[in-house]
CSV table of C-alpha atoms in Angstrom, one decimal:
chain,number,residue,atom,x,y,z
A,1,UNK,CA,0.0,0.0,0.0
A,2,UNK,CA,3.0,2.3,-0.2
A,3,UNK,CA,6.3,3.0,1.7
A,4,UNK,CA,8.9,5.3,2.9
A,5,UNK,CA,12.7,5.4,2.0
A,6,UNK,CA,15.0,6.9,5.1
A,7,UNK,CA,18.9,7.4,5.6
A,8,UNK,CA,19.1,3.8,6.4
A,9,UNK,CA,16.1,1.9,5.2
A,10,UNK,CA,13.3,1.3,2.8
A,11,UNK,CA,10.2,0.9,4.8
A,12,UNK,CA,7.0,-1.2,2.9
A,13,UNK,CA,3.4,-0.7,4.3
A,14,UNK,CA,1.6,-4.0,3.5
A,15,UNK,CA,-2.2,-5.1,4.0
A,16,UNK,CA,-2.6,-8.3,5.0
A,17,UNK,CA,-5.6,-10.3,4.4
A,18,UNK,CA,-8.5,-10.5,7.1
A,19,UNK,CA,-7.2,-13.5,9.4
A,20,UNK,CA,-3.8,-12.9,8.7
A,21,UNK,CA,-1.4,-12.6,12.0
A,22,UNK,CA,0.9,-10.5,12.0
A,23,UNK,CA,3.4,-12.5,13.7
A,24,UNK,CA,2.5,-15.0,10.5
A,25,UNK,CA,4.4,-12.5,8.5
A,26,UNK,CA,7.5,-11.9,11.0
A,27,UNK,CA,7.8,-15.5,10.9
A,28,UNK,CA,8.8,-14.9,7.5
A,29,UNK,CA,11.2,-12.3,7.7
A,30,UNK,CA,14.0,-14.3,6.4
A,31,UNK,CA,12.0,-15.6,3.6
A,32,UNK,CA,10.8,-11.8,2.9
A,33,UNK,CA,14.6,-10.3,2.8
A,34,UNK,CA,15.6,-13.6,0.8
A,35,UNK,CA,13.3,-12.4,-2.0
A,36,UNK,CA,14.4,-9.0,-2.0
A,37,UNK,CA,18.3,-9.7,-1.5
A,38,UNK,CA,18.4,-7.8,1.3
A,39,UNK,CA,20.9,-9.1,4.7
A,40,UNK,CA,18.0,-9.1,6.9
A,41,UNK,CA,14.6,-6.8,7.5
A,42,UNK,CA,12.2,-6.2,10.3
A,43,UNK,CA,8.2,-7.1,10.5
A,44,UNK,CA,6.1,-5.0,12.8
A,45,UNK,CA,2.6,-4.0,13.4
A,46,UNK,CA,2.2,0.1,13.0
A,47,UNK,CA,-1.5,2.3,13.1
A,48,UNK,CA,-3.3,-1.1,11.9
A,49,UNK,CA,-0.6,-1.7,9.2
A,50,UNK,CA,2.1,-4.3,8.6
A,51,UNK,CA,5.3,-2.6,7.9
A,52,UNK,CA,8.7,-4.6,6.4
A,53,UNK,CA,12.0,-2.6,6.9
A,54,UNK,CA,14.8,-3.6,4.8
A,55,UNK,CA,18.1,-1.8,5.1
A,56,UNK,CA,19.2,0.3,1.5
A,57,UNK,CA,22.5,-0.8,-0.2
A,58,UNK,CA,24.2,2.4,0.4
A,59,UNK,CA,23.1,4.6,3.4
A,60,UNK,CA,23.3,7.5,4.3
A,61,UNK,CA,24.6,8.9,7.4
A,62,UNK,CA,23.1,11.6,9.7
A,63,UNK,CA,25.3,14.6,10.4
A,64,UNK,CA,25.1,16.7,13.7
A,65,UNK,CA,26.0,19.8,13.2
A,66,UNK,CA,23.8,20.5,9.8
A,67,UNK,CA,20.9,18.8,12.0
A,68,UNK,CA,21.6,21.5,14.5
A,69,UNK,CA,21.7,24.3,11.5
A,70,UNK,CA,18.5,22.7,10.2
A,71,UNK,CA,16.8,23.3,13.6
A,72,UNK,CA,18.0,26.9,13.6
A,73,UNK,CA,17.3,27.6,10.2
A,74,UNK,CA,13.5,26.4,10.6
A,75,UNK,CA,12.8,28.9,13.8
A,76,UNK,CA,12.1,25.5,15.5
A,77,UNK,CA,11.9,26.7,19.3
A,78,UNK,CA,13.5,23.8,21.1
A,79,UNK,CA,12.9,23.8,25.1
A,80,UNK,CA,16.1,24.1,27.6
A,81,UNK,CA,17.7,20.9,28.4
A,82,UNK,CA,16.5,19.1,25.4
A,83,UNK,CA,18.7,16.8,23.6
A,84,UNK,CA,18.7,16.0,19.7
A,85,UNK,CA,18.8,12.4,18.6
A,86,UNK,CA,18.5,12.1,15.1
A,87,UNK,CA,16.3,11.8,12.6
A,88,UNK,CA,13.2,9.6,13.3
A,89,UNK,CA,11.7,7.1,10.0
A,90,UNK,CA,10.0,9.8,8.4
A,91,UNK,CA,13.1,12.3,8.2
A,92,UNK,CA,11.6,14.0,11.1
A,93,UNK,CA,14.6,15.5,13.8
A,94,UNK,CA,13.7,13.4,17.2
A,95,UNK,CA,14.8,15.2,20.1
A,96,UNK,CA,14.4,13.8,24.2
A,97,UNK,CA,13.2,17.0,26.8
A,98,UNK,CA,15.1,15.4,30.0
A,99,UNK,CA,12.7,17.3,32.8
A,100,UNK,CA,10.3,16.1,31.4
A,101,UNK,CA,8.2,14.0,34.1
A,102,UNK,CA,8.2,10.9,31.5
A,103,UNK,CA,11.7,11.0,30.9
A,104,UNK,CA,14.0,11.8,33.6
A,105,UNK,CA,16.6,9.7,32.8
A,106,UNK,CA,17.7,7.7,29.6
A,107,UNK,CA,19.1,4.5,28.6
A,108,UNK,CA,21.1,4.2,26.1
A,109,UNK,CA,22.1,0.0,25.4
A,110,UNK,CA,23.6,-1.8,22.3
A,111,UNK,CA,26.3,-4.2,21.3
A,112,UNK,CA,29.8,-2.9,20.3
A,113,UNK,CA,29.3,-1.4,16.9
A,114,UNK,CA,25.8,-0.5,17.7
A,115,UNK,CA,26.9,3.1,18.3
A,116,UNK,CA,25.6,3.8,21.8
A,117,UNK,CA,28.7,6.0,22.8
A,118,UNK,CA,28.3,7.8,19.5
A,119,UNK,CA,24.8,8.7,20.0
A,120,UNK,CA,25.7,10.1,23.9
A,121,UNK,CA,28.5,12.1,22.4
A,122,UNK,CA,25.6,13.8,20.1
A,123,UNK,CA,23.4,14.2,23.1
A,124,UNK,CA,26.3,15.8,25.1
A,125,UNK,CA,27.3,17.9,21.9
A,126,UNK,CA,23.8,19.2,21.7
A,127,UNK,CA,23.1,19.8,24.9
A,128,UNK,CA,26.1,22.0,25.7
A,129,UNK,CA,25.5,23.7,22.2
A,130,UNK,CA,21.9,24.5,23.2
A,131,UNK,CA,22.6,25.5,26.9
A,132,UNK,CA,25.0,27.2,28.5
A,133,UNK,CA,26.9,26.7,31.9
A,134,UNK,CA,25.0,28.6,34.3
A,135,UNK,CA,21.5,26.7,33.4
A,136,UNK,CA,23.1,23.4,32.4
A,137,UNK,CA,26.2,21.2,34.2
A,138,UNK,CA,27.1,18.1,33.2
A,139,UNK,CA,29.3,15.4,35.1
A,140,UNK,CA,30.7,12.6,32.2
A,141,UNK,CA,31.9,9.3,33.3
A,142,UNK,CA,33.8,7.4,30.9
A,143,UNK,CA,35.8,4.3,31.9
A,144,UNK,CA,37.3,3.3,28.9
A,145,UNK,CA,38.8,6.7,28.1
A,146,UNK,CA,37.5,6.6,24.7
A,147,UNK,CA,34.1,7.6,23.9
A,148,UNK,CA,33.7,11.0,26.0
A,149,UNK,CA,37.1,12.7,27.1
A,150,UNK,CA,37.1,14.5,24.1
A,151,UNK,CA,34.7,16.8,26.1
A,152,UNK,CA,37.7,17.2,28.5
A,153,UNK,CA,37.6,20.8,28.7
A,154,UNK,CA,33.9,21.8,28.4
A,155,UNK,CA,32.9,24.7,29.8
A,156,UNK,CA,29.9,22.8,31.3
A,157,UNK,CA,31.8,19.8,33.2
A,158,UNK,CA,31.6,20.4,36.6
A,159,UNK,CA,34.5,17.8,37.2
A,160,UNK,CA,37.2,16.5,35.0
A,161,UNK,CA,35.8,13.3,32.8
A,162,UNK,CA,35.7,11.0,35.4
A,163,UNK,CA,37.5,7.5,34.0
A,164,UNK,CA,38.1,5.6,37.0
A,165,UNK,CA,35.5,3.9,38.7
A,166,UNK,CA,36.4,4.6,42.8
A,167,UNK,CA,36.7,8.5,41.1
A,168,UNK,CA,33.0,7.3,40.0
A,169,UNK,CA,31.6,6.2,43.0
A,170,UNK,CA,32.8,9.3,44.9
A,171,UNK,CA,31.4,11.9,42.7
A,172,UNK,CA,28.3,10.1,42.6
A,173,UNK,CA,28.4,9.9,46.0
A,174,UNK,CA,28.8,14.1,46.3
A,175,UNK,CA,25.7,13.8,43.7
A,176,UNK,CA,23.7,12.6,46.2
A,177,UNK,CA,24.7,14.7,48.5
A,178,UNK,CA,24.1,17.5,46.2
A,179,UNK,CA,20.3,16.2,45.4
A,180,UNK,CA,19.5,15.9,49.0
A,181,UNK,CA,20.7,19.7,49.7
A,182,UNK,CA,18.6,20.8,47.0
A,183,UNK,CA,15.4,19.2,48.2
A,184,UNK,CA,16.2,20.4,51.5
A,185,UNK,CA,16.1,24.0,49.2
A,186,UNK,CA,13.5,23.3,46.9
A,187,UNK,CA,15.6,24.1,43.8
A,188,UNK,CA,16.5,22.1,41.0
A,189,UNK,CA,18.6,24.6,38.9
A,190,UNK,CA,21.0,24.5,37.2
A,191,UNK,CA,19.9,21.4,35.9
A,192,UNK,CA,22.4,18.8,36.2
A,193,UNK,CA,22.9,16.0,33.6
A,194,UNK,CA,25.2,12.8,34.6
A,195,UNK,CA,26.7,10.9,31.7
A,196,UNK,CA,27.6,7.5,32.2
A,197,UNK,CA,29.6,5.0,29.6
A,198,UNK,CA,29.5,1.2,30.3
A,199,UNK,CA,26.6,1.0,32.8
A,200,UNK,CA,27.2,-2.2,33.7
A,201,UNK,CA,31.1,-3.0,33.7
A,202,UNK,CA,30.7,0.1,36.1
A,203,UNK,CA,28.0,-1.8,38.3
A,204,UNK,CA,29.8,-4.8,38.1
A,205,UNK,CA,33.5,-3.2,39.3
A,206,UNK,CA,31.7,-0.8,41.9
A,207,UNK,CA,29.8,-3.0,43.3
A,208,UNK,CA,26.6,-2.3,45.5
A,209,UNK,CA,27.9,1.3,46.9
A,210,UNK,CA,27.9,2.5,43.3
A,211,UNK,CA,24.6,0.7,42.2
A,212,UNK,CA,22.9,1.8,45.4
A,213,UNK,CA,24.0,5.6,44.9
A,214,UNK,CA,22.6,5.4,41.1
A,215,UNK,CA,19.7,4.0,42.3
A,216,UNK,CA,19.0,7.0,44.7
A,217,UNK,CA,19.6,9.3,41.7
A,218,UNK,CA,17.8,7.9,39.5
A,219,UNK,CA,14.8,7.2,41.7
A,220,UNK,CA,14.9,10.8,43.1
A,221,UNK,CA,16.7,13.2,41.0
A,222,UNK,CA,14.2,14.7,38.7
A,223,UNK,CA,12.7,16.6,41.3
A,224,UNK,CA,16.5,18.1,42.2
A,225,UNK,CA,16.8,18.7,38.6
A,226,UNK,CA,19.5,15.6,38.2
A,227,UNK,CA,19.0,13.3,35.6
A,228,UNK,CA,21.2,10.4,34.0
A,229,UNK,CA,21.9,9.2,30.6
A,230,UNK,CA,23.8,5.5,30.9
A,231,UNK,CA,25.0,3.4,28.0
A,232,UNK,CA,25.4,0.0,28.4
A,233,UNK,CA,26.4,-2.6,25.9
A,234,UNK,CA,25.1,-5.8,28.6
A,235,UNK,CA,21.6,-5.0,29.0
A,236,UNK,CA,21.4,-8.7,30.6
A,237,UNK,CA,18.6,-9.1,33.1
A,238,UNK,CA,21.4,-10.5,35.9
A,239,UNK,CA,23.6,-7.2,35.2
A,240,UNK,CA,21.6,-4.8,35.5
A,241,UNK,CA,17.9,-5.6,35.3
A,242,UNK,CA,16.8,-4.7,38.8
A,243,UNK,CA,18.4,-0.9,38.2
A,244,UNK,CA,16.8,-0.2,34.5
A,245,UNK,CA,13.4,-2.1,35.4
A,246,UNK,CA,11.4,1.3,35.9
A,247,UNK,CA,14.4,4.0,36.5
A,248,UNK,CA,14.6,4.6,32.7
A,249,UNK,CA,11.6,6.1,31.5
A,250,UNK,CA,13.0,6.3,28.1
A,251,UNK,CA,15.2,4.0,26.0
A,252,UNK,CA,17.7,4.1,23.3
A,253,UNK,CA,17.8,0.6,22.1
A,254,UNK,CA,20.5,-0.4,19.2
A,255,UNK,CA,21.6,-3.5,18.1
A,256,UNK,CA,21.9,-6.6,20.5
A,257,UNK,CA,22.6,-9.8,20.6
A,258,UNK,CA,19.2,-11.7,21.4
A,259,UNK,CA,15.8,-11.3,22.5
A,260,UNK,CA,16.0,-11.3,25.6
A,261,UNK,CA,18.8,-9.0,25.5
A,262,UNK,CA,16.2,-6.8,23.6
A,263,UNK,CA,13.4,-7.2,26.1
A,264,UNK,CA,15.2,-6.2,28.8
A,265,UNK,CA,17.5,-3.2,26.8
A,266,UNK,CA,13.7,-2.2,25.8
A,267,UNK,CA,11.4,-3.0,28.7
A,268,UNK,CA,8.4,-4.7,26.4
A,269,UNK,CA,8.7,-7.8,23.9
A,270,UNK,CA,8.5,-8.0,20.5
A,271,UNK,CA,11.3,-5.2,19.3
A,272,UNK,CA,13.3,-6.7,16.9
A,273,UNK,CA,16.3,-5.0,18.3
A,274,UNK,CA,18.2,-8.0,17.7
A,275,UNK,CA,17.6,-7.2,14.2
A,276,UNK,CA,18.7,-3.4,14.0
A,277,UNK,CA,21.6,-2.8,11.8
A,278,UNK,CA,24.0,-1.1,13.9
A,279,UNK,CA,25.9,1.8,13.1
A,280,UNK,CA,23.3,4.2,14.4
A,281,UNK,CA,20.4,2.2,13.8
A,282,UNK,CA,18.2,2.8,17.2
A,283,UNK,CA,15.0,1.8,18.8
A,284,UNK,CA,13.4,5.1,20.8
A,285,UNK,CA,11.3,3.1,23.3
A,286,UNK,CA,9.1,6.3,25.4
A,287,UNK,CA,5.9,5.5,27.1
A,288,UNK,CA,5.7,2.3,25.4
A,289,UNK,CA,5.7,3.8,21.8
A,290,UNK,CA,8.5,2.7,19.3
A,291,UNK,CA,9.8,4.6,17.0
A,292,UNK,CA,13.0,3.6,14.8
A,293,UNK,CA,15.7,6.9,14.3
A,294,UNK,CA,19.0,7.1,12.8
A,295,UNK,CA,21.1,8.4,15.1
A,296,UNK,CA,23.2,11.9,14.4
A,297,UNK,CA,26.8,11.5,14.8
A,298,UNK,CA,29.8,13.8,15.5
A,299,UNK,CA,33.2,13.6,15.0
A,300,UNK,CA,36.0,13.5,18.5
A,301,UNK,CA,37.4,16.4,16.2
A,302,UNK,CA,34.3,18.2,15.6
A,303,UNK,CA,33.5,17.6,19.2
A,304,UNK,CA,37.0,19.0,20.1
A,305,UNK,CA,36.3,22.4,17.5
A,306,UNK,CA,33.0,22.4,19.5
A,307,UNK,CA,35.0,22.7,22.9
A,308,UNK,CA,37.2,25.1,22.4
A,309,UNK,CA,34.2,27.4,20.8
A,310,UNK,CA,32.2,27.6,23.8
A,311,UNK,CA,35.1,28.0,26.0
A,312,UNK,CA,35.7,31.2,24.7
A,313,UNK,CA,35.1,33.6,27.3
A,314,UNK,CA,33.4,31.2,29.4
A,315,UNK,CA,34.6,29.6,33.1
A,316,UNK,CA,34.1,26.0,34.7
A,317,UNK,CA,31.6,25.8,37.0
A,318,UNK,CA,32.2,23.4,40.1
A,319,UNK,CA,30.2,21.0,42.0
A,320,UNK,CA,29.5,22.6,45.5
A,321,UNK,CA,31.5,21.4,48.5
A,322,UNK,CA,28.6,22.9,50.4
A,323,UNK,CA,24.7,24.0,50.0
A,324,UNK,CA,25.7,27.2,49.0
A,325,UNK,CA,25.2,28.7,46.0
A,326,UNK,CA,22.5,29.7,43.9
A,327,UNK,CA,21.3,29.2,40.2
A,328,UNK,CA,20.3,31.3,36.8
A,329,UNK,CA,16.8,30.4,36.4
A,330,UNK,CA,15.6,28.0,33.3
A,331,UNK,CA,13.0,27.8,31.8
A,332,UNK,CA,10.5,24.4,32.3
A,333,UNK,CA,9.5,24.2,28.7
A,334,UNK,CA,5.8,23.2,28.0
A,335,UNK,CA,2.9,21.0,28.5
A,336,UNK,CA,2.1,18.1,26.7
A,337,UNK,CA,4.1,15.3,27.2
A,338,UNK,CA,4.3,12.8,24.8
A,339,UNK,CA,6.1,12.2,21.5
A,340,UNK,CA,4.6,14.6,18.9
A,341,UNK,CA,4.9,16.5,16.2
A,342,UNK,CA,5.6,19.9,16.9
A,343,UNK,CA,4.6,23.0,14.8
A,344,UNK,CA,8.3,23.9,14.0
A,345,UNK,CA,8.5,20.1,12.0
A,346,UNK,CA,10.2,17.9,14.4
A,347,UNK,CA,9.4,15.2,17.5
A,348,UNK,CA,9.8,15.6,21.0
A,349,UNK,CA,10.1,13.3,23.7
A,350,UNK,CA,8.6,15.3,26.3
């Protein structure tokens, strides 16, 4: 009955006949990308439809920075502390509004090539781009020392990128500290945003202080105005399933390596994340709508051009040792939250 081409995929709408199960079809997804020499493709029910994805020969990759001069360009108004994702299947640009109630925090979980640190370097990028130091603060964990200390440097950090994980535990602990000051003040600005590469290797090497102090952030830190983005590429039940059961509101899901994996990386059955294509190719899971984006991706030298551009005349903020201090105000943004189109042309997870 139609279809859709994307950066990555060409996307069929099919009618089935009346009796027809949809799960008949997926059952035949191997048969259906056989036929079409294609590696693979993904079967889904969608608005009464049955839709077939199969992934184009050549595609095309989603730029950052032109997504952000395609925002500005179109007088889109886009709402403090709002990170941009990507582009969603219709060529739409998918941003996630982190104080929003129904998000809070965000998950980000895929295999290695999946390109879960890629996609939390554009949300950093963006959100620091959008937002400046006195209304946004960031704090970036990064084990590995790969996939974020090229922010090392950002205006917005209000530590060095941490990439040991007892340097972890204690700024997480001061965190908490910090949240519990504020609700003793009833503030929640500047909004504070927590960045965390390899979720679960960190859960797994900081054991139960770490977990527990996540736990207490993530179950109370909207209201302080904290919230957490964590990539993991183990989304296994045993590793971190009690921690992401209903802390992560919203969820990034690429490529992984089963069904299971997929049900617990996405929180509801029936994905196909194990079929994704990697390299960008995400599940947004919000509310428990699905929606398939290609990811926007930037550079460590782009990101490194970006750094040294907003430190221009700009100073590092630091994480209280004390309840001091106050805060520029920032705007809430607005009503309405769901994922919807917006007036300016793009989605918001709000």
């Amino acid at each position: 009955t139609g279809g859709m081409v994307t950066p990555r995929l060409v996307r069929y709408h099919l009618s089935t006949p009346l009796g027809v199960k949809v799960r008949q079809v997926a059952g035949l997804s191997e048969e259906i990308a056989l036929s079409l020499g294609a590696p693979s493709c993904r079967v889904y029910r969608e608005e009464g439809r049955v839709e077939v994805e199969v992934p184009r020969a050549q595609g095309q990759a989603v730029a950052l920075l032109p997504l952000l001069d395609r925002l500005r360009a179109s007088g889109a108004v886009v709402p403090p502390v709002t990170a941009v994702l990507g582009l969603d299947q219709e060529g739409m640009p998918l941003l996630v509004r982190l104080p929003s109630a129904n998000v809070a925090h965000v998950l980000i979980a895929g295999t290695t090539g999946s390109g879960k640190t890629a996609l939390a370097r554009t949300m950093v990028a963006s959100l620091a781009a959008s937002n400046n130091q006195r209304s946004l603060q960031l704090v970036l964990v990064d084990p590995k020392g790969r996939g974020l200390v090229a922010f090392e440097g950002l205006p917005h950090l209000l530590v060095p990128v941490v990439t040991r994980v007892d340097e972890a535990v204690a700024v997480l602990g001061r965190l908490v500290a910090e949240m519990e000051r504020r609700d003793a003040e009833g503030r929640s600005e500047p909004r504070l945003v927590v960045v965390l590469d390899e979720l679960a290797d960190l859960v797994q090497v900081g054991g139960r202080e770490l977990e527990g102090r996540l736990v207490r952030l993530t179950q109370r830190g909207r209201e302080a105005g904290l919230h957490l983005v964590a990539c993991t590429q183990k989304p296994a039940a045993a590793v971190i399933g009690g921690l992401v059961k209903s802390n992560f509101p919203v969820r990034l899901v690429g490529a992984v390596t089963s069904p299971d994996d997929a049900r617990v990386a996405t929180g509801i059955g029936g994905t196909g994340a194990e079929r994704l294509l990697g390299q960008g190719d995400f599940l947004v899971v919000a509310k428990g709508e699905v929606t398939r984006m290609q990811a926007a991706y930037i550079g460590e030298g782009q990101v490194r051009e970006l750094v040294e551009g907003l430190r221009a005349g700009t100073s590092r903020p630091r994480l209280a040792a004390t309840g001091t201090g106050g805060a520029e105000r920032a705007s809430k943004g607005g009503n309405g939250d769901r994922l919807a189109a917006l007036r300016a042309r793009l989605k918001i997870a709000r």
